[in-house]
Tab-separated table of C-alpha atoms in Angstrom:
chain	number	residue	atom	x	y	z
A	242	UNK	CA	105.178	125.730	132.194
A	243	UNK	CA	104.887	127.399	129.655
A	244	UNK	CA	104.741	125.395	126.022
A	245	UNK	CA	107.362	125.856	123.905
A	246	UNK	CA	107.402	128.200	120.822
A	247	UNK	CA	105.769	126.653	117.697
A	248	UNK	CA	108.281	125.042	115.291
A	249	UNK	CA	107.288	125.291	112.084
A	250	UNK	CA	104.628	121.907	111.127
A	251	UNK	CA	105.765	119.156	109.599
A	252	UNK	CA	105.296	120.352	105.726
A	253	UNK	CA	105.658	118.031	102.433
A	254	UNK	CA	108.971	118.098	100.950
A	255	UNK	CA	109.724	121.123	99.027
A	256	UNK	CA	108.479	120.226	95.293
A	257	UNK	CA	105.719	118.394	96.073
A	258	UNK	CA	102.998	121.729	95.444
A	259	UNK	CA	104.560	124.956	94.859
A	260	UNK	CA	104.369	127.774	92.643
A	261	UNK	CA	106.542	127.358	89.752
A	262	UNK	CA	107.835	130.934	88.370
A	263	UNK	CA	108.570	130.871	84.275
A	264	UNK	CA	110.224	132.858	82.045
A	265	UNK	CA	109.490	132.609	78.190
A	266	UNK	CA	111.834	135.015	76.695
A	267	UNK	CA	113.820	135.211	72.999
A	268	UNK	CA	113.182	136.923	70.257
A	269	UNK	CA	111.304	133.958	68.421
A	270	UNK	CA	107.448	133.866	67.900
A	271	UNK	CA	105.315	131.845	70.813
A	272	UNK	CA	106.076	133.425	74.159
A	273	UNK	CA	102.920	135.299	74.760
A	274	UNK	CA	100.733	131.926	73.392
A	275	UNK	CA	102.939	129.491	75.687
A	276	UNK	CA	101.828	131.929	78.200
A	277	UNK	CA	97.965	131.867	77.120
A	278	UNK	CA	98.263	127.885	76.120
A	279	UNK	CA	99.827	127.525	80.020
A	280	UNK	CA	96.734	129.352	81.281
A	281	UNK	CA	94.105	127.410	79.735
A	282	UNK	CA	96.118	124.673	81.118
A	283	UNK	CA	95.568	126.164	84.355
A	284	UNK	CA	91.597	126.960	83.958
A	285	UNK	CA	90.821	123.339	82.835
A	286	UNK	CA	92.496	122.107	86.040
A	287	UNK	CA	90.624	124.437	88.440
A	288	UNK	CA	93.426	126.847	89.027
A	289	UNK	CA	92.555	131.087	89.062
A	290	UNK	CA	94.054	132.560	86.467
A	291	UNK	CA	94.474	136.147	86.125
A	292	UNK	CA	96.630	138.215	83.178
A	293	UNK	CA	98.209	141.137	83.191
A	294	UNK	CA	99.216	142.499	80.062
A	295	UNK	CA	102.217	145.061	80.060
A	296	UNK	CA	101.480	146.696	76.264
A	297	UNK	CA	98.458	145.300	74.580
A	298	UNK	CA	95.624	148.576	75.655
A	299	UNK	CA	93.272	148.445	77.609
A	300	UNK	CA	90.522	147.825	74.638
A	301	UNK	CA	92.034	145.553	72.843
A	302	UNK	CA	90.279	142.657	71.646
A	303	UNK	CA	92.544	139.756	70.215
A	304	UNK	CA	91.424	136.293	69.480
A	305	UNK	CA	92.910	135.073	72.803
A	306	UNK	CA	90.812	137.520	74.861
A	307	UNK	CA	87.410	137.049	73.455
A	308	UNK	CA	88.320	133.036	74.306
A	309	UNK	CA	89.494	134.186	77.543
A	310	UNK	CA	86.239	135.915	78.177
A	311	UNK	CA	84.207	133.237	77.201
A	312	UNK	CA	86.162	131.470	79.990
A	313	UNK	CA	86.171	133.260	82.359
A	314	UNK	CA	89.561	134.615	82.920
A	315	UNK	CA	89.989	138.103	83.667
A	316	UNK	CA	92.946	139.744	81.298
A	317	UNK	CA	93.727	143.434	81.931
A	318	UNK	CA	95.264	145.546	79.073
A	319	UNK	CA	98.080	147.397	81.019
A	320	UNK	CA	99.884	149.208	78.730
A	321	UNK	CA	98.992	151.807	75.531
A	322	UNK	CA	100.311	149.702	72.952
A	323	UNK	CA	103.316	150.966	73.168
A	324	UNK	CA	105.611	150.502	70.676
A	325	UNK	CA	109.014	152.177	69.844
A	326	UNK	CA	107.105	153.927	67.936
A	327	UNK	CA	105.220	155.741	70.909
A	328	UNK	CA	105.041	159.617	70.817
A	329	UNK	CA	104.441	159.861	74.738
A	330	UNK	CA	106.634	158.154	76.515
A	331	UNK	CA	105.755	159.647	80.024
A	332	UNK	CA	102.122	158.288	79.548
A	333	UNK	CA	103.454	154.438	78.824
A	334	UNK	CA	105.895	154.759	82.048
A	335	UNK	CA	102.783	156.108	84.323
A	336	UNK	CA	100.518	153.370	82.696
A	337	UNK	CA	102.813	150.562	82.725
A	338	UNK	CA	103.652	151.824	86.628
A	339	UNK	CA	99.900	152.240	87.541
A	340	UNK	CA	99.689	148.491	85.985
A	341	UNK	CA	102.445	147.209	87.938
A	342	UNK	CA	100.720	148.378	90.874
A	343	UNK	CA	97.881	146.019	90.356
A	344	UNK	CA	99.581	143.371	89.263
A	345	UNK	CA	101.852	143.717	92.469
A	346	UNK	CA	98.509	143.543	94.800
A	347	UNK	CA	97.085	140.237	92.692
A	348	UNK	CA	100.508	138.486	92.746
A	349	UNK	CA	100.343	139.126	96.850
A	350	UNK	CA	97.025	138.263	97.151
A	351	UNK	CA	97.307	134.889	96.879
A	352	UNK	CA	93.872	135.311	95.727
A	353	UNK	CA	95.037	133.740	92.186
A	354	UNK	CA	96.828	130.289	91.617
A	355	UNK	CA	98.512	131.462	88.207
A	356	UNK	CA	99.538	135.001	87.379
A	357	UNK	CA	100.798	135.784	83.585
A	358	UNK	CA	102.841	139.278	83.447
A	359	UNK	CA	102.841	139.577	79.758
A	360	UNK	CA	105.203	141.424	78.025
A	361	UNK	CA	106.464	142.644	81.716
A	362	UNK	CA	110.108	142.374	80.316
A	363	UNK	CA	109.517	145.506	78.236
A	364	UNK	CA	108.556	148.189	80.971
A	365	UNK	CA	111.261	146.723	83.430
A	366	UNK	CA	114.118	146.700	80.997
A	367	UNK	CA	112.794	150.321	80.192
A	368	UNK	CA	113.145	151.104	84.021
A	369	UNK	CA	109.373	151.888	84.026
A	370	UNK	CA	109.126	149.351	87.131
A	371	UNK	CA	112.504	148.880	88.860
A	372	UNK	CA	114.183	145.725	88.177
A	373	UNK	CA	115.022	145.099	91.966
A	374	UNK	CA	110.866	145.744	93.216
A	375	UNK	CA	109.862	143.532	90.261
A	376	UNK	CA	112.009	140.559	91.842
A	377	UNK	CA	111.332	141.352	95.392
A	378	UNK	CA	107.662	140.604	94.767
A	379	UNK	CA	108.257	137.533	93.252
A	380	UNK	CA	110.624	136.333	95.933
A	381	UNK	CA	107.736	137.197	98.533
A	382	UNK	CA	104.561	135.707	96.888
A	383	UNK	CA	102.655	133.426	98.652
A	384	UNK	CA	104.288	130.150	97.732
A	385	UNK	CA	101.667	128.477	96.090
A	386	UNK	CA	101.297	131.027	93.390
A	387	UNK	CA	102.636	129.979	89.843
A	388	UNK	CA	103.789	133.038	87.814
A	389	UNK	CA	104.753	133.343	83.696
A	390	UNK	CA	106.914	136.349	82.771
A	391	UNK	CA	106.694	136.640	78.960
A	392	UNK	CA	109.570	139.145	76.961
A	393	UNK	CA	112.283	139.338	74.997
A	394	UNK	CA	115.439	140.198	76.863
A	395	UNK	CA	114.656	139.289	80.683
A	396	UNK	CA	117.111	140.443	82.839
A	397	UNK	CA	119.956	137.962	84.168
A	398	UNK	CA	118.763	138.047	87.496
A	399	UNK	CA	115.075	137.431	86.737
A	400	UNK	CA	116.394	134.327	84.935
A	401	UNK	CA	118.538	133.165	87.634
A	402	UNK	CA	115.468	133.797	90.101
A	403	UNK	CA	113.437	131.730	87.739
A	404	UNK	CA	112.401	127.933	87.966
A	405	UNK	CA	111.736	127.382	84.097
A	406	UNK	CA	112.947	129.042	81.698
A	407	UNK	CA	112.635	128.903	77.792
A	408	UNK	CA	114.364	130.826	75.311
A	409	UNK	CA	112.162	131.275	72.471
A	410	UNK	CA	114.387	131.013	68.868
A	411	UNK	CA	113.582	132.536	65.914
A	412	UNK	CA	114.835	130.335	63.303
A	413	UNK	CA	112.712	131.518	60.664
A	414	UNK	CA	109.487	134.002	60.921
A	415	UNK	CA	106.947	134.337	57.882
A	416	UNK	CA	107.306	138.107	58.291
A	417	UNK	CA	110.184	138.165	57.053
A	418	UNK	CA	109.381	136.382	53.980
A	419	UNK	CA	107.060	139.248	53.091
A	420	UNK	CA	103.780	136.955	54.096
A	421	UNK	CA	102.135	140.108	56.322
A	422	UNK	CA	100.395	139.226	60.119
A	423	UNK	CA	97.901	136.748	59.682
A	424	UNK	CA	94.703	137.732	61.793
A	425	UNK	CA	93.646	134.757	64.162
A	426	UNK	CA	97.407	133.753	63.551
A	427	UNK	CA	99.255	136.600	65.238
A	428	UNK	CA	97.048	139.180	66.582
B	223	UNK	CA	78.419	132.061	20.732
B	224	UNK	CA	79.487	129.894	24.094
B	225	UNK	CA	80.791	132.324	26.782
B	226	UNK	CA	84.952	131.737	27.094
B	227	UNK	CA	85.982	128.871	29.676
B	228	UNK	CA	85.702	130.873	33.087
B	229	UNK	CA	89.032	132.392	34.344
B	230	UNK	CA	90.101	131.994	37.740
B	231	UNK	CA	88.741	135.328	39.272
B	232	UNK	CA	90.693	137.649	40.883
B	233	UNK	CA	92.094	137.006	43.861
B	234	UNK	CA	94.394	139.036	46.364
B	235	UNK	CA	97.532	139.566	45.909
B	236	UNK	CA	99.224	136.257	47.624
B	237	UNK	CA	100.289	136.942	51.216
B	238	UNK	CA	97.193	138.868	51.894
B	239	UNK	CA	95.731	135.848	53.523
B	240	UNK	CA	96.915	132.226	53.398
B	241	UNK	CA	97.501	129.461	55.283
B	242	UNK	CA	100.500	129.749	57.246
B	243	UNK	CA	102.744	126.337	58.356
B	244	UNK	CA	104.216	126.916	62.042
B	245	UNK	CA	106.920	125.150	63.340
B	246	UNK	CA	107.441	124.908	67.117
B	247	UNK	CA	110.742	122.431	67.718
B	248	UNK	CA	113.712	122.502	70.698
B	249	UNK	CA	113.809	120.843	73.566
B	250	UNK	CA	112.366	123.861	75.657
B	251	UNK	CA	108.854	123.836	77.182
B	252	UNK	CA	106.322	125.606	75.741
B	253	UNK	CA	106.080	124.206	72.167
B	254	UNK	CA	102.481	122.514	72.858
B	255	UNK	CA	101.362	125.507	75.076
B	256	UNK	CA	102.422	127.899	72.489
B	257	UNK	CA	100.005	126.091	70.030
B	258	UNK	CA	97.281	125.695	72.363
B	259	UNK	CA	97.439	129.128	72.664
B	260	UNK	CA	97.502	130.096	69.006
B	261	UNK	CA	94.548	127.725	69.174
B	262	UNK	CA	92.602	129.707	71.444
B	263	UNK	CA	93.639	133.226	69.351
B	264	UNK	CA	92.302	131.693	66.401
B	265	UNK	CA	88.620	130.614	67.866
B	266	UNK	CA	88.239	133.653	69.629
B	267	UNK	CA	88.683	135.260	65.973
B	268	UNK	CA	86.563	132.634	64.556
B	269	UNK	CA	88.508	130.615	62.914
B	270	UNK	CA	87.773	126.662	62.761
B	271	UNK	CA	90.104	124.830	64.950
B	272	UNK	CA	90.873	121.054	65.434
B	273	UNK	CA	93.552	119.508	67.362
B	274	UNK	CA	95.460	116.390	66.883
B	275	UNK	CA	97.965	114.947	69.773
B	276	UNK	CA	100.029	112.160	68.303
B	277	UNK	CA	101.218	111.223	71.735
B	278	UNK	CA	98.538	111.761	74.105
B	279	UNK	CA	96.247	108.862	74.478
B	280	UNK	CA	92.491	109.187	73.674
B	281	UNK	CA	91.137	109.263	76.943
B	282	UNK	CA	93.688	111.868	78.365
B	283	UNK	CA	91.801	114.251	80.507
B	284	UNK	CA	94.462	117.333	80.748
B	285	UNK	CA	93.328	120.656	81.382
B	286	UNK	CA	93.744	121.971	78.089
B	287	UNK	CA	91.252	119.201	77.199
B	288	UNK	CA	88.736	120.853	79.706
B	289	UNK	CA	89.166	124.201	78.842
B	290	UNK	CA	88.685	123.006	74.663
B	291	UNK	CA	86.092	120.756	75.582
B	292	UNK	CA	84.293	123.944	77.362
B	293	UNK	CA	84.921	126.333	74.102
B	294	UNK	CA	84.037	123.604	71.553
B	295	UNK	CA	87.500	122.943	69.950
B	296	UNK	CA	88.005	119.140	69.217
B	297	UNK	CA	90.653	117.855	70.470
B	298	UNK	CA	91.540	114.159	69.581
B	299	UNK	CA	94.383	112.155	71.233
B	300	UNK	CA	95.835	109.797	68.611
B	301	UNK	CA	98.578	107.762	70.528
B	302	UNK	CA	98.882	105.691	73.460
B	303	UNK	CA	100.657	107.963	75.842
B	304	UNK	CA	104.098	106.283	74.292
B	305	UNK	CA	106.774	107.191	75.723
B	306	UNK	CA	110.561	105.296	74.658
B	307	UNK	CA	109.762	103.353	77.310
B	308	UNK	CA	106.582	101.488	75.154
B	309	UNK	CA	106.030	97.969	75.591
B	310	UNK	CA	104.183	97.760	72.338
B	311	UNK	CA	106.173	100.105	69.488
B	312	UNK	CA	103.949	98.207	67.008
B	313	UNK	CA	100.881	99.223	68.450
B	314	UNK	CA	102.196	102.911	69.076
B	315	UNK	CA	103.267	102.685	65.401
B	316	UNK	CA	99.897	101.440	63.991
B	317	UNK	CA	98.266	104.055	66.294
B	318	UNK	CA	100.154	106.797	64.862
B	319	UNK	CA	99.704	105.653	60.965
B	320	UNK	CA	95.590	105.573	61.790
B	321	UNK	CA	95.467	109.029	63.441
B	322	UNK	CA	97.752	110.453	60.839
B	323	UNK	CA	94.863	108.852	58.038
B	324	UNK	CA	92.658	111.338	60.155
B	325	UNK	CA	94.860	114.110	60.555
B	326	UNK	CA	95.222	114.050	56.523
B	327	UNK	CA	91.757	113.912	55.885
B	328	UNK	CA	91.250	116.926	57.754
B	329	UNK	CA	93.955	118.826	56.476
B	330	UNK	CA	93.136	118.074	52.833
B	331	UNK	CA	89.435	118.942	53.435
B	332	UNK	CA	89.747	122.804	53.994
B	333	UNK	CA	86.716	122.443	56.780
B	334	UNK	CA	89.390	123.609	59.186
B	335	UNK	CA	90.860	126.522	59.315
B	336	UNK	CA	93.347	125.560	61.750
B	337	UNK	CA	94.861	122.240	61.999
B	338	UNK	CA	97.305	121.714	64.906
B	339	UNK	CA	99.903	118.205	64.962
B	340	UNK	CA	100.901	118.506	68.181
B	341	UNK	CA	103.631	116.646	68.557
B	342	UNK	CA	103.959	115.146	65.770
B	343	UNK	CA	107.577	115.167	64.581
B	344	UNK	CA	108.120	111.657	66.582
B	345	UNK	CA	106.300	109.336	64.540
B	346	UNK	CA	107.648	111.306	61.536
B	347	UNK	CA	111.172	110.597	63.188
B	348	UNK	CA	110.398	107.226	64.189
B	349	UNK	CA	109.049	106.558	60.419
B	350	UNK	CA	105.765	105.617	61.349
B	351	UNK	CA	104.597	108.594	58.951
B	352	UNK	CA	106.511	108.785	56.187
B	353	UNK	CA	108.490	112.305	55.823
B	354	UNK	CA	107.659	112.712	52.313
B	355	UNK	CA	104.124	111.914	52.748
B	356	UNK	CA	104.261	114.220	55.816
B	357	UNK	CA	105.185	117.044	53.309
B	358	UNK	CA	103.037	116.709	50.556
B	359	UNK	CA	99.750	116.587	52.473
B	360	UNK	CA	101.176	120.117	53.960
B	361	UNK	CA	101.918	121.341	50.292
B	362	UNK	CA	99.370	120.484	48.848
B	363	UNK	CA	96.692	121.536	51.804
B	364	UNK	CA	93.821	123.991	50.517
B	365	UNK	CA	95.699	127.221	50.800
B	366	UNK	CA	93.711	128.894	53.603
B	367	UNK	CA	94.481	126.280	55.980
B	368	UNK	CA	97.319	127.083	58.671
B	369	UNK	CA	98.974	124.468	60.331
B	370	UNK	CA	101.420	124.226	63.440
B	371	UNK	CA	103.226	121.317	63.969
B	372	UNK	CA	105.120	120.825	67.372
B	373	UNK	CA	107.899	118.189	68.520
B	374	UNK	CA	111.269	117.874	69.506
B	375	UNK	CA	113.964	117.393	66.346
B	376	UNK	CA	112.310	118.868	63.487
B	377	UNK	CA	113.039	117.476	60.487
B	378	UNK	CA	115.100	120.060	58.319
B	379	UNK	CA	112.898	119.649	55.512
B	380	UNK	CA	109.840	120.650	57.357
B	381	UNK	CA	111.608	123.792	58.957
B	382	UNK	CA	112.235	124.544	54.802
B	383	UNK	CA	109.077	124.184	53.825
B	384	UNK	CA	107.556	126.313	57.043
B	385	UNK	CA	106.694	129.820	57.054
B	386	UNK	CA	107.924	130.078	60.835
B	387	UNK	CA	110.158	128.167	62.958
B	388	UNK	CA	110.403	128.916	66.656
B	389	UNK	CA	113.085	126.497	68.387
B	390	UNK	CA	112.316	126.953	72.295
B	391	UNK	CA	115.340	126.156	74.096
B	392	UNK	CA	115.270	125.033	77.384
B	393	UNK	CA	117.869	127.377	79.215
B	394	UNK	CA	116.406	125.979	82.929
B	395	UNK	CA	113.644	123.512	83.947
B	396	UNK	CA	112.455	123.419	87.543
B	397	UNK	CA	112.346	119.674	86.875
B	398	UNK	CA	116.414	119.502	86.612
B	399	UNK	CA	116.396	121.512	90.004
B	400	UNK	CA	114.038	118.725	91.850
B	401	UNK	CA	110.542	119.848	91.534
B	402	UNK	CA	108.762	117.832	90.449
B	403	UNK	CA	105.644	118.594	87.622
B	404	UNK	CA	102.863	120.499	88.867
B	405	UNK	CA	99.215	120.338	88.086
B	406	UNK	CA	97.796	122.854	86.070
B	407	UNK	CA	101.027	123.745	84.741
B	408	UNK	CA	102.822	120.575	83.271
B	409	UNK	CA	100.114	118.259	82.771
């Protein structure tokens, strides 16, 4: 006789170890740093951490990624440093797609315990990577992989898909006050 | 002839650089992550960094403590883990007075460049520190020195007197929907 099919193992409760996915959104200072703070979290417990980020080029060299290299943790530049400022729009769409495509293969790796998409609100919102892939390969991601979305206006159904999310306030920003970027402070 | 009492030199004109006071309030996560991660930016630009927790206990090993301990930043735990449910409020509130002496002493020296109260607006709420003393130490801090201060409920005068105020609001915590924290991630 033949033994009957597999049922699924006897598993922990949901909960008990599974990958969380967050969104830190709003227009308020402190999305990308929860992001980077959450990730050093991460390191110091053992966890691979990998970031993706959707506009900061590929050069750039910010405070957080000369720490980050001194760690360890790979971060990838995605974008041009786009701004609405950009003069070639068709070069930050193919970038920001070409990025997503990485991103897409280390988020269904499994390879890495925490993935930060950076900024990723920008170039879906700007229907650079469609809204409805973006989600499907979160839905599908091995399930022990944690993921951080950072961005001002993330789409409804992103939040809804979402375990944690946090909407970042500005109630007040220095720049606005006429103090200019503070380097070490904000870039 | 004497030479004419010196004048104060030229300096900048203000807002070129100076100490910045950041405010990150709400009862979202990511306040404490956000200023780990502002941490990080500022040693990777070289900036001097120390960290005060006015909850976390001394010997609190989370991974943000790792990943400091590994890039030099000190990191100092000045409570007792309190929590409202504290046996000993005395004891959390002498705790809080003595690392506060420290905290001040720090601030006032201008050795640091950055000086993070994490979590700090409880014993200002629960009058351990007085508010007023609170304030002046960050008015009259040597003005290079930037400061973020983190906690639930804010004080309004402290949001006055801060250059920038992010209030993270939670909109959804995976905690409400049954998971419970994760390592790496929460703690």
């Amino acid at each position: 006789m033949e033994s009957p099919k597999r049922v699924k193992p006897y598993t922990r409760p949901t909960g008990e170890r599974r990958g969380l996915l967050l969104v830190y959104t709003g227009d308020g200072k402190g999305k990308s740093t929860a992001a980077f703070g959450l990730a050093l979290r991460a390191h110091g417990r053992g966890l691979k951490v990998r970031i993706f980020q959707f506009i900061k080029h590929q050069g750039a060299r910010f405070g957080e990624h000369r720490a980050f290299s001194a760690l360890g943790i790979p971060v990838e530049g995605l974008g041009d440093g786009f701004t609405w400022k950009s003069l070639d729009l068709d070069h930050s769409a193919a970038l920001a797609r070409e990025g997503w495509e990485r991103a897409r293969v280390a988020l269904l790796s499994g390879e890495w315990d925490l993935v930060v998409l950076d900024e990723a609100t920008y170039p879906v919102r700007y229907g650079w990577i469609p809204l409805e892939e973006f989600l499907e390969v979160l839905r599908v991601r091995p399930e022990h992989v944690h993921v951080v979305v950072t961005g001002r206006d993330a789409p409804e159904e992103l939040l809804h898909l979402a375990d944690t999310v946090t909407e970042m306030r500005k109630v007040k920003h220095a720049f606005d006050q006429g103090i200019p970027a503070q380097a070490g402070m904000e870039h």
